[in-house]
Amino acid sequence: MKSWKTFCMQSKRVRILWMVCGGILLCLLIGLLSLCLGTIYFSPAKVIRLFLGAGERIERSILLYARLPRTLAALFSGAALAVSGAVLQTVLGNRLASPGIIGVNAGAGLGVTLCLAAGTFSGLAISCAAFLGSLITVFLIFLFSYRTGAKKTTVILGGVALNSIWNAIAESVTVLDPEVGALSIDFRVGGFSAVSYARLLPAMLLISLALAAIFTLCNELDVVALGEETALSLGMAVKKYRLIFLALAALLSGAAVSFAGLLGFVGLIVPHFVRRFSGNESRRLLPLSAFFGAGFVTFCDAISRLLFAPYELPVGILMSVIGGPVFFLMLIKSRRGMD
């Protein structure tokens, strides 16, 4: 019996290792695909030559100033939103929680809209505004669930209501200030067609720091997931760590939204898929969510560019078409008591 248990544990570790390697390889291959495909096709060998300084100047400009920032934006936003969703689901104890569903993305979007309305366009200022908007939303949802002892479905519905409120305020601002509306059209739909290094690099730095912090706190996140009474009996300052994880989740979501726009369902679909193979242990769930989230968003972006070429479909629309039915099925499964 002991040898059988040992074999099963080793088999699971090997499977997780293969998944991690597969996730890394997936990100690399899809990232290369994103660099190659477009109105002008570059072969992988040509991409390498262009990076080394060979080739025509126009082709290098296309690669370095259009496709490279777009690919980096898709990879980082996918990783950030997926990990943010996984953390929110763990802290709130609700598998249906995600930045797009409970209003975190909408709060970040409202922060960006107000920042644009104030006439501030710098990348760092927009990232900070998005973070503050998402942070306020996360804490409102947390207070609602903690104070009222609300059930899982009630928390989700409260987040949906907050999502509608933030979107209504943001729409009101764009109606009153048409210039802000014109600037935020791409942002509200979600996409990477207008991404620039000025807006991307500060957000990438924030995402990298937040991911590093979360990955070092995986054990603490698992203890928080056990429940407040159990965590207190183990000597953990539960409220302190819960606030830390909520702040980090808000930082990830806000930084991603600041340059990617309102991308929905990434933080819902990816952790839900990864859990089927990795289980709920954070040190496996979070890195795998990051890799597969990055690959998923980058792949959707590549498809959105090629689906109706030479016209481009915003990736946010494609992801809503995919995510809506998946969320509907998850709601049905949850109501049946299977989730």
PDB file of C-alpha atoms in Angstrom, residues 189-190 263-265 269 296-297 299-305 307-308 313-325:
ATOM      1  CA  VAL A 189     -13.414  46.904 -25.770  1.00  0.00           C
ATOM      2  CA  GLY A 190     -10.060  45.416 -24.755  1.00  0.00           C
ATOM      3  CA  LEU A 263     -10.466  41.822 -20.989  1.00  0.00           C
ATOM      4  CA  GLY A 264     -13.021  39.508 -19.453  1.00  0.00           C
ATOM      5  CA  PHE A 265     -13.104  35.891 -18.271  1.00  0.00           C
ATOM      6  CA  ILE A 269     -11.487  30.247 -17.279  1.00  0.00           C
ATOM      7  CA  PHE A 296      -4.339  31.783 -23.839  1.00  0.00           C
ATOM      8  CA  VAL A 297      -4.503  35.576 -24.231  1.00  0.00           C
ATOM      9  CA  PHE A 299      -3.285  32.904 -28.801  1.00  0.00           C
ATOM     10  CA  CYS A 300      -6.655  34.714 -28.774  1.00  0.00           C
ATOM     11  CA  ASP A 301      -4.910  37.914 -29.872  1.00  0.00           C
ATOM     12  CA  ALA A 302      -3.256  36.128 -32.793  1.00  0.00           C
ATOM     13  CA  ILE A 303      -6.603  34.620 -33.839  1.00  0.00           C
ATOM     14  CA  SER A 304      -8.349  37.997 -33.603  1.00  0.00           C
ATOM     15  CA  ARG A 305      -5.755  39.476 -35.973  1.00  0.00           C
ATOM     16  CA  LEU A 307      -9.805  35.818 -38.363  1.00  0.00           C
ATOM     17  CA  PHE A 308     -11.061  38.662 -40.555  1.00  0.00           C
ATOM     18  CA  LEU A 313     -11.289  42.010 -34.407  1.00  0.00           C
ATOM     19  CA  PRO A 314     -10.541  43.361 -30.894  1.00  0.00           C
ATOM     20  CA  VAL A 315      -9.399  40.464 -28.750  1.00  0.00           C
ATOM     21  CA  GLY A 316     -11.760  41.503 -25.943  1.00  0.00           C
ATOM     22  CA  ILE A 317     -14.755  40.682 -28.154  1.00  0.00           C
ATOM     23  CA  LEU A 318     -13.378  37.240 -29.027  1.00  0.00           C
ATOM     24  CA  MET A 319     -12.660  36.443 -25.390  1.00  0.00           C
ATOM     25  CA  SER A 320     -16.182  37.488 -24.363  1.00  0.00           C
ATOM     26  CA  VAL A 321     -17.630  35.152 -27.002  1.00  0.00           C
ATOM     27  CA  ILE A 322     -15.536  32.310 -25.564  1.00  0.00           C
ATOM     28  CA  GLY A 323     -15.896  33.196 -21.887  1.00  0.00           C
ATOM     29  CA  GLY A 324     -19.638  33.880 -21.753  1.00  0.00           C
ATOM     30  CA  PRO A 325     -20.783  30.305 -22.454  1.00  0.00           C
TER      31      PRO A 325
END
